[in-house]
Amino acid sequence: LAQLFRPLDLLGMVYRMIRQGIIDMDAMFSLVDRAPEIVDAPDAPPLAVDHGAIAFEGVTFGYDDDRTILDDVSFSVPAGSTLAIVGPSGSGKSTIARLLFRFYDPQAGRIAIDGQDIAGVRQASLRAAIGIVPQDTVLFNDTIGYNIAYGREGAGQDEVVAAAEGASIADFIALLPDGYDTQVGERGLKLSGGEKQRVAIARTLLKDPPIVVLDEATSALDSRTEAGILDTLDRVARRRTTITIAHRLSTIVDADAILVLDAGRIVERGSHRELLTANGLYAEMWQRQAQEREKGELVA
Ligand code: ADP
Ligand code: MG
């Protein structure tokens, strides 16, 4: 980790960055098996975010040399719009999110936010611009208030409460024995999957980033919990540039655009209607999930 930081950085700042920038992200993306190797250029400027438009331009990437995971992937997400990415498990969807965070650099092509190559800006500023709601939210063994406030350093209690309200978890917290000071996590109150999701959403609301990534954010939930959370996530996505990685297609029919990824290549793109008409992989996935819904195997 040492190489991530310039020697001038103070120890406390290093510690904070490890906690905020690295370890939490690792947990979010289950990347603990691999240490980040990306280093800022000494004179890298901060990302100047205007509205958070995203562009992937001919991005080719593999975790190691012998296997290409993303093959010449190009797409753009206009500021404020929602792009959904769907595709079979292992097709490279989460890898796109990891590259956007610059956990890795592509072997070819570039990724830009508001026209700036993310490889040329300070990583802390890049990550400050992006909020993520992951599939499995990791809570700190601390208070529920801390777990929300962690979204933005220095947030006041009123802002924490507002974020909790936005994530529809404020009423739940109000009923806890110690309210926002209630200990959660392994050594405290165990929260359900849906409650943890709401903590992650509150964190993201507090962070208020221009860009939001939802990586199969509701796939671990039962359908009733999911319906409530999807509603809240809609609110998070509004006015923000959003990439939503979805397993259940029923959750993304309203996306501005949908990319269908298969073995690291974009095989289809369009709106839900257009993709059904195209009668390709998306339509096939849609029909299969519709059948599963009928049989009650997949609830959504
Ligand atoms: P998806 O999110 O679409 O299910 P991922 O982007 O997570 O797929 O993974 C795409 C492929 O990359 C998979 O074959 C996966 O095994 C591989 N992969 C993911 N992370 C790593 C890693 N850290 N090192 C090597 N291979 C990885
Ligand atoms: Mg994934």
GROMACS .gro file of C-alpha atoms and ligand atoms in nm:
model
  328
    1LEU     CA    1   0.000   0.000   0.000
    2ALA     CA    2   0.286   0.233   0.076
    3GLN     CA    3   0.348   0.309  -0.287
    4LEU     CA    4   0.001   0.454  -0.321
    5PHE     CA    5   0.090   0.755  -0.118
    6ARG     CA    6   0.340   1.029  -0.171
    7PRO     CA    7   0.599   1.049   0.107
    8LEU     CA    8   0.472   1.391   0.206
    9ASP     CA    9   0.134   1.261   0.310
   10LEU     CA   10   0.078   1.267   0.681
   11LEU     CA   11   0.024   0.942   0.859
   12GLY     CA   12  -0.328   1.031   0.966
   13MET     CA   13  -0.423   1.115   0.612
   14VAL     CA   14  -0.279   0.788   0.491
   15TYR     CA   15  -0.483   0.607   0.749
   16ARG     CA   16  -0.799   0.791   0.649
   17MET     CA   17  -0.739   0.725   0.283
   18ILE     CA   18  -0.679   0.358   0.347
   19ARG     CA   19  -1.006   0.342   0.533
   20GLN     CA   20  -1.204   0.552   0.292
   21GLY     CA   21  -1.043   0.492  -0.040
   22ILE     CA   22  -0.901   0.147  -0.035
   23ILE     CA   23  -1.022  -0.096   0.225
   24ASP     CA   24  -1.386  -0.007   0.196
   25MET     CA   25  -1.372  -0.025  -0.181
   26ASP     CA   26  -1.196  -0.357  -0.163
   27ALA     CA   27  -1.470  -0.491   0.055
   28MET     CA   28  -1.731  -0.352  -0.176
   29PHE     CA   29  -1.585  -0.517  -0.479
   30SER     CA   30  -1.446  -0.826  -0.310
   31LEU     CA   31  -1.103  -0.742  -0.435
   32VAL     CA   32  -0.918  -0.822  -0.116
   33ASP     CA   33  -0.710  -1.082  -0.296
   34ARG     CA   34  -0.536  -0.817  -0.494
   35ALA     CA   35  -0.369  -0.496  -0.382
   36PRO     CA   36  -0.424  -0.191  -0.600
   37GLU     CA   37  -0.117  -0.092  -0.798
   38ILE     CA   38  -0.230   0.238  -0.938
   39VAL     CA   39  -0.020   0.539  -0.843
   40ASP     CA   40  -0.111   0.905  -0.899
   41ALA     CA   41   0.125   1.106  -1.113
   42PRO     CA   42   0.294   1.355  -0.878
   43ASP     CA   43   0.137   1.650  -1.055
   44ALA     CA   44  -0.204   1.492  -1.122
   45PRO     CA   45  -0.478   1.755  -1.096
   46PRO     CA   46  -0.808   1.680  -0.926
   47LEU     CA   47  -1.097   1.571  -1.143
   48ALA     CA   48  -1.306   1.873  -1.233
   49VAL     CA   49  -1.657   1.735  -1.236
   50ASP     CA   50  -1.910   1.932  -1.429
   51HIS     CA   51  -2.211   1.704  -1.468
   52GLY     CA   52  -2.049   1.364  -1.457
   53ALA     CA   53  -2.076   1.242  -1.816
   54ILE     CA   54  -1.895   0.908  -1.856
   55ALA     CA   55  -1.723   0.773  -2.167
   56PHE     CA   56  -1.555   0.437  -2.223
   57GLU     CA   57  -1.358   0.454  -2.546
   58GLY     CA   58  -1.228   0.129  -2.691
   59VAL     CA   59  -1.151  -0.014  -2.349
   60THR     CA   60  -0.972  -0.348  -2.350
   61PHE     CA   61  -0.875  -0.503  -2.019
   62GLY     CA   62  -0.762  -0.827  -1.857
   63TYR     CA   63  -0.667  -0.891  -1.496
   64ASP     CA   64  -0.370  -1.081  -1.632
   65ASP     CA   65  -0.211  -1.101  -1.973
   66ASP     CA   66  -0.347  -1.435  -2.083
   67ARG     CA   67  -0.716  -1.353  -2.062
   68THR     CA   68  -0.910  -1.059  -2.203
   69ILE     CA   69  -1.203  -0.970  -1.980
   70LEU     CA   70  -1.327  -0.658  -2.164
   71ASP     CA   71  -1.276  -0.640  -2.538
   72ASP     CA   72  -1.294  -0.302  -2.710
   73VAL     CA   73  -1.580  -0.171  -2.497
   74SER     CA   74  -1.715   0.171  -2.595
   75PHE     CA   75  -2.016   0.350  -2.456
   76SER     CA   76  -2.110   0.684  -2.315
   77VAL     CA   77  -2.345   0.782  -2.038
   78PRO     CA   78  -2.472   1.137  -2.086
   79ALA     CA   79  -2.475   1.349  -1.772
   80GLY     CA   80  -2.780   1.278  -1.561
   81SER     CA   81  -2.890   0.969  -1.751
   82THR     CA   82  -2.907   0.605  -1.647
   83LEU     CA   83  -2.722   0.328  -1.823
   84ALA     CA   84  -2.805  -0.030  -1.733
   85ILE     CA   85  -2.552  -0.306  -1.792
   86VAL     CA   86  -2.681  -0.660  -1.812
   87GLY     CA   87  -2.531  -0.989  -1.919
   88PRO     CA   88  -2.446  -1.335  -1.794
   89SER     CA   89  -2.247  -1.384  -1.476
   90GLY     CA   90  -1.878  -1.335  -1.545
   91SER     CA   91  -1.935  -1.127  -1.858
   92GLY     CA   92  -1.740  -0.832  -1.712
   93LYS     CA   93  -2.008  -0.605  -1.566
   94SER     CA   94  -1.843  -0.544  -1.228
   95THR     CA   95  -1.509  -0.507  -1.402
   96ILE     CA   96  -1.650  -0.199  -1.577
   97ALA     CA   97  -1.732  -0.052  -1.234
   98ARG     CA   98  -1.383  -0.136  -1.105
   99LEU     CA   99  -1.222   0.037  -1.403
  100LEU     CA  100  -1.439   0.343  -1.353
  101PHE     CA  101  -1.300   0.360  -0.998
  102ARG     CA  102  -0.958   0.306  -1.144
  103PHE     CA  103  -0.870   0.002  -0.943
  104TYR     CA  104  -0.701  -0.098  -1.264
  105ASP     CA  105  -0.596   0.076  -1.582
  106PRO     CA  106  -0.713  -0.061  -1.915
  107GLN     CA  107  -0.457  -0.216  -2.147
  108ALA     CA  108  -0.604  -0.015  -2.434
  109GLY     CA  109  -0.851   0.267  -2.471
  110ARG     CA  110  -0.949   0.528  -2.217
  111ILE     CA  111  -1.216   0.618  -1.968
  112ALA     CA  112  -1.320   0.979  -1.934
  113ILE     CA  113  -1.542   1.174  -1.697
  114ASP     CA  114  -1.652   1.510  -1.833
  115GLY     CA  115  -1.382   1.477  -2.097
  116GLN     CA  116  -1.093   1.410  -1.857
  117ASP     CA  117  -0.906   1.082  -1.877
  118ILE     CA  118  -0.945   0.932  -1.530
  119ALA     CA  119  -0.590   0.796  -1.554
  120GLY     CA  120  -0.462   1.155  -1.536
  121VAL     CA  121  -0.645   1.282  -1.230
  122ARG     CA  122  -0.596   1.236  -0.858
  123GLN     CA  123  -0.759   0.914  -0.745
  124ALA     CA  124  -0.905   1.063  -0.428
  125SER     CA  125  -1.091   1.320  -0.637
  126LEU     CA  126  -1.211   1.051  -0.877
  127ARG     CA  127  -1.348   0.838  -0.597
  128ALA     CA  128  -1.506   1.137  -0.428
  129ALA     CA  129  -1.711   1.189  -0.743
  130ILE     CA  130  -1.852   0.837  -0.751
  131GLY     CA  131  -2.088   0.674  -0.505
  132ILE     CA  132  -2.150   0.305  -0.506
  133VAL     CA  133  -2.425   0.090  -0.366
  134PRO     CA  134  -2.281  -0.260  -0.375
  135GLN     CA  135  -2.448  -0.597  -0.356
  136ASP     CA  136  -2.320  -0.670  -0.008
  137THR     CA  137  -2.276  -0.368   0.213
  138VAL     CA  138  -2.000  -0.401   0.467
  139LEU     CA  139  -2.072  -0.227   0.795
  140PHE     CA  140  -1.810  -0.109   1.039
  141ASN     CA  141  -1.832  -0.232   1.398
  142ASP     CA  142  -1.942   0.109   1.508
  143THR     CA  143  -2.265   0.301   1.551
  144ILE     CA  144  -2.526   0.316   1.279
  145GLY     CA  145  -2.474   0.693   1.278
  146TYR     CA  146  -2.103   0.648   1.208
  147ASN     CA  147  -2.181   0.401   0.934
  148ILE     CA  148  -2.391   0.662   0.755
  149ALA     CA  149  -2.170   0.963   0.835
  150TYR     CA  150  -1.881   0.774   0.681
  151GLY     CA  151  -2.030   0.875   0.345
  152ARG     CA  152  -1.886   1.221   0.396
  153GLU     CA  153  -1.629   1.332   0.645
  154GLY     CA  154  -1.742   1.617   0.866
  155ALA     CA  155  -2.112   1.570   0.803
  156GLY     CA  156  -2.334   1.716   1.075
  157GLN     CA  157  -2.595   1.516   1.263
  158ASP     CA  158  -2.878   1.692   1.079
  159GLU     CA  159  -2.727   1.590   0.747
  160VAL     CA  160  -2.694   1.230   0.866
  161VAL     CA  161  -3.060   1.231   0.966
  162ALA     CA  162  -3.162   1.381   0.631
  163ALA     CA  163  -2.969   1.107   0.450
  164ALA     CA  164  -3.134   0.841   0.665
  165GLU     CA  165  -3.471   0.989   0.579
  166GLY     CA  166  -3.387   0.987   0.210
  167ALA     CA  167  -3.294   0.621   0.237
  168SER     CA  168  -3.614   0.546   0.432
  169ILE     CA  169  -3.426   0.411   0.730
  170ALA     CA  170  -3.480   0.703   0.970
  171ASP     CA  171  -3.797   0.556   1.120
  172PHE     CA  172  -3.619   0.228   1.181
  173ILE     CA  173  -3.329   0.405   1.353
  174ALA     CA  174  -3.565   0.613   1.566
  175LEU     CA  175  -3.698   0.290   1.720
  176LEU     CA  176  -3.351   0.155   1.810
  177PRO     CA  177  -3.260   0.165   2.179
  178ASP     CA  178  -2.980   0.417   2.129
  179GLY     CA  179  -3.099   0.570   1.804
  180TYR     CA  180  -2.806   0.677   1.588
  181ASP     CA  181  -2.565   0.569   1.863
  182THR     CA  182  -2.674   0.206   1.840
  183GLN     CA  183  -2.382  -0.029   1.778
  184VAL     CA  184  -2.419  -0.236   1.463
  185GLY     CA  185  -2.207  -0.497   1.287
  186GLU     CA  186  -2.059  -0.817   1.417
  187ARG     CA  187  -2.041  -0.698   1.777
  188GLY     CA  188  -2.366  -0.505   1.776
  189LEU     CA  189  -2.710  -0.517   1.628
  190LYS     CA  190  -2.723  -0.738   1.320
  191LEU     CA  191  -2.900  -0.562   1.037
  192SER     CA  192  -3.093  -0.746   0.767
  193GLY     CA  193  -2.979  -0.733   0.403
  194GLY     CA  194  -3.238  -0.468   0.327
  195GLU     CA  195  -3.141  -0.253   0.625
  196LYS     CA  196  -2.774  -0.271   0.528
  197GLN     CA  197  -2.868  -0.167   0.176
  198ARG     CA  198  -3.047   0.133   0.317
  199VAL     CA  199  -2.740   0.227   0.519
  200ALA     CA  200  -2.539   0.213   0.195
  201ILE     CA  201  -2.800   0.429   0.023
  202ALA     CA  202  -2.793   0.680   0.308
  203ARG     CA  203  -2.413   0.692   0.284
  204THR     CA  204  -2.441   0.762  -0.086
  205LEU     CA  205  -2.705   1.031  -0.035
  206LEU     CA  206  -2.479   1.198   0.218
  207LYS     CA  207  -2.183   1.178  -0.015
  208ASP     CA  208  -2.404   1.330  -0.284
  209PRO     CA  209  -2.179   1.234  -0.573
  210PRO     CA  210  -2.256   1.333  -0.932
  211ILE     CA  211  -2.205   0.971  -1.041
  212VAL     CA  212  -2.365   0.664  -0.888
  213VAL     CA  213  -2.293   0.297  -0.954
  214LEU     CA  214  -2.546   0.039  -0.840
  215ASP     CA  215  -2.386  -0.304  -0.875
  216GLU     CA  216  -2.665  -0.561  -0.855
  217ALA     CA  217  -2.765  -0.362  -0.553
  218THR     CA  218  -3.084  -0.551  -0.483
  219SER     CA  219  -3.008  -0.902  -0.604
  220ALA     CA  220  -2.966  -1.043  -0.254
  221LEU     CA  221  -3.303  -0.920  -0.132
  222ASP     CA  222  -3.647  -1.079  -0.130
  223SER     CA  223  -3.893  -0.925  -0.371
  224ARG     CA  224  -4.092  -0.716  -0.125
  225THR     CA  225  -3.779  -0.564   0.027
  226GLU     CA  226  -3.644  -0.514  -0.323
  227ALA     CA  227  -3.950  -0.323  -0.439
  228GLY     CA  228  -3.909  -0.073  -0.154
  229ILE     CA  229  -3.537  -0.032  -0.212
  230LEU     CA  230  -3.578   0.013  -0.588
  231ASP     CA  231  -3.805   0.303  -0.515
  232THR     CA  232  -3.538   0.462  -0.298
  233LEU     CA  233  -3.266   0.388  -0.552
  234ASP     CA  234  -3.474   0.565  -0.817
  235ARG     CA  235  -3.450   0.873  -0.603
  236VAL     CA  236  -3.073   0.830  -0.566
  237ALA     CA  237  -3.035   0.799  -0.942
  238ARG     CA  238  -3.245   1.102  -1.022
  239ARG     CA  239  -3.038   1.402  -1.135
  240ARG     CA  240  -2.724   1.187  -1.125
  241THR     CA  241  -2.532   1.002  -1.389
  242THR     CA  242  -2.603   0.641  -1.302
  243ILE     CA  243  -2.468   0.305  -1.406
  244THR     CA  244  -2.684   0.024  -1.281
  245ILE     CA  245  -2.563  -0.331  -1.311
  246ALA     CA  246  -2.863  -0.557  -1.298
  247HIS     CA  247  -2.933  -0.923  -1.271
  248ARG     CA  248  -3.310  -0.895  -1.277
  249LEU     CA  249  -3.408  -0.727  -1.601
  250SER     CA  250  -3.743  -0.623  -1.458
  251THR     CA  251  -3.557  -0.364  -1.250
  252ILE     CA  252  -3.405  -0.177  -1.543
  253VAL     CA  253  -3.679  -0.154  -1.807
  254ASP     CA  254  -3.691   0.224  -1.762
  255ALA     CA  255  -3.318   0.286  -1.807
  256ASP     CA  256  -3.228   0.544  -2.072
  257ALA     CA  257  -3.005   0.286  -2.239
  258ILE     CA  258  -2.918  -0.078  -2.184
  259LEU     CA  259  -2.591  -0.249  -2.272
  260VAL     CA  260  -2.582  -0.624  -2.309
  261LEU     CA  261  -2.242  -0.767  -2.229
  262ASP     CA  262  -2.140  -1.119  -2.322
  263ALA     CA  263  -1.790  -1.253  -2.257
  264GLY     CA  264  -1.648  -0.902  -2.236
  265ARG     CA  265  -1.803  -0.766  -2.552
  266ILE     CA  266  -2.101  -0.541  -2.600
  267VAL     CA  267  -2.332  -0.756  -2.808
  268GLU     CA  268  -2.642  -0.538  -2.800
  269ARG     CA  269  -2.747  -0.191  -2.693
  270GLY     CA  270  -3.072   0.003  -2.692
  271SER     CA  271  -3.384   0.066  -2.491
  272HIS     CA  272  -3.584  -0.216  -2.337
  273ARG     CA  273  -3.836  -0.200  -2.625
  274GLU     CA  274  -3.566  -0.191  -2.891
  275LEU     CA  275  -3.386  -0.486  -2.739
  276LEU     CA  276  -3.703  -0.694  -2.718
  277THR     CA  277  -3.770  -0.619  -3.084
  278ALA     CA  278  -3.412  -0.711  -3.176
  279ASN     CA  279  -3.490  -1.058  -3.045
  280GLY     CA  280  -3.134  -1.134  -2.944
  281LEU     CA  281  -2.962  -1.220  -2.616
  282TYR     CA  282  -3.157  -0.958  -2.419
  283ALA     CA  283  -3.492  -1.085  -2.543
  284GLU     CA  284  -3.382  -1.438  -2.462
  285MET     CA  285  -3.280  -1.338  -2.107
  286TRP     CA  286  -3.606  -1.149  -2.068
  287GLN     CA  287  -3.816  -1.447  -2.174
  288ARG     CA  288  -3.624  -1.683  -1.951
  289GLN     CA  289  -3.672  -1.455  -1.650
  290ALA     CA  290  -4.040  -1.410  -1.733
  291GLN     CA  291  -4.082  -1.788  -1.728
  292GLU     CA  292  -3.896  -1.810  -1.400
  293ARG     CA  293  -4.119  -1.539  -1.256
  294GLU     CA  294  -4.425  -1.738  -1.358
  295LYS     CA  295  -4.287  -2.047  -1.196
  296GLY     CA  296  -4.211  -1.838  -0.891
  297GLU     CA  297  -3.842  -1.923  -0.899
  298LEU     CA  298  -3.731  -1.568  -0.947
  299VAL     CA  299  -3.932  -1.306  -0.771
  300ALA     CA  300  -3.926  -0.955  -0.907
  301ADP     P1  301  -1.978  -0.996  -1.374
  301ADP     O1  302  -1.986  -0.881  -1.281
  301ADP     O2  303  -2.037  -0.970  -1.508
  301ADP     O3  304  -2.036  -1.121  -1.314
  301ADP     P2  305  -1.690  -0.966  -1.340
  301ADP     O4  306  -1.662  -0.836  -1.405
  301ADP     O5  307  -1.693  -0.968  -1.192
  301ADP     O6  308  -1.823  -1.029  -1.401
  301ADP     O7  309  -1.581  -1.071  -1.385
  301ADP     C1  310  -1.551  -1.093  -1.521
  301ADP     C2  311  -1.447  -1.202  -1.530
  301ADP     O8  312  -1.327  -1.157  -1.470
  301ADP     C3  313  -1.485  -1.331  -1.459
  301ADP     O9  314  -1.445  -1.439  -1.539
  301ADP     C4  315  -1.407  -1.326  -1.332
  301ADP    O10  316  -1.373  -1.456  -1.290
  301ADP     C5  317  -1.282  -1.250  -1.372
  301ADP     N1  318  -1.227  -1.176  -1.259
  301ADP     C6  319  -1.296  -1.092  -1.178
  301ADP     N2  320  -1.214  -1.037  -1.087
  301ADP     C7  321  -1.091  -1.089  -1.109
  301ADP     C8  322  -0.962  -1.070  -1.047
  301ADP     N3  323  -0.945  -0.988  -0.943
  301ADP     N4  324  -0.859  -1.140  -1.098
  301ADP     C9  325  -0.875  -1.224  -1.203
  301ADP     N5  326  -0.993  -1.244  -1.265
  301ADP    C10  327  -1.100  -1.178  -1.220
  302MG      MG  328  -2.067  -0.856  -1.088
   0.00000   0.00000   0.00000
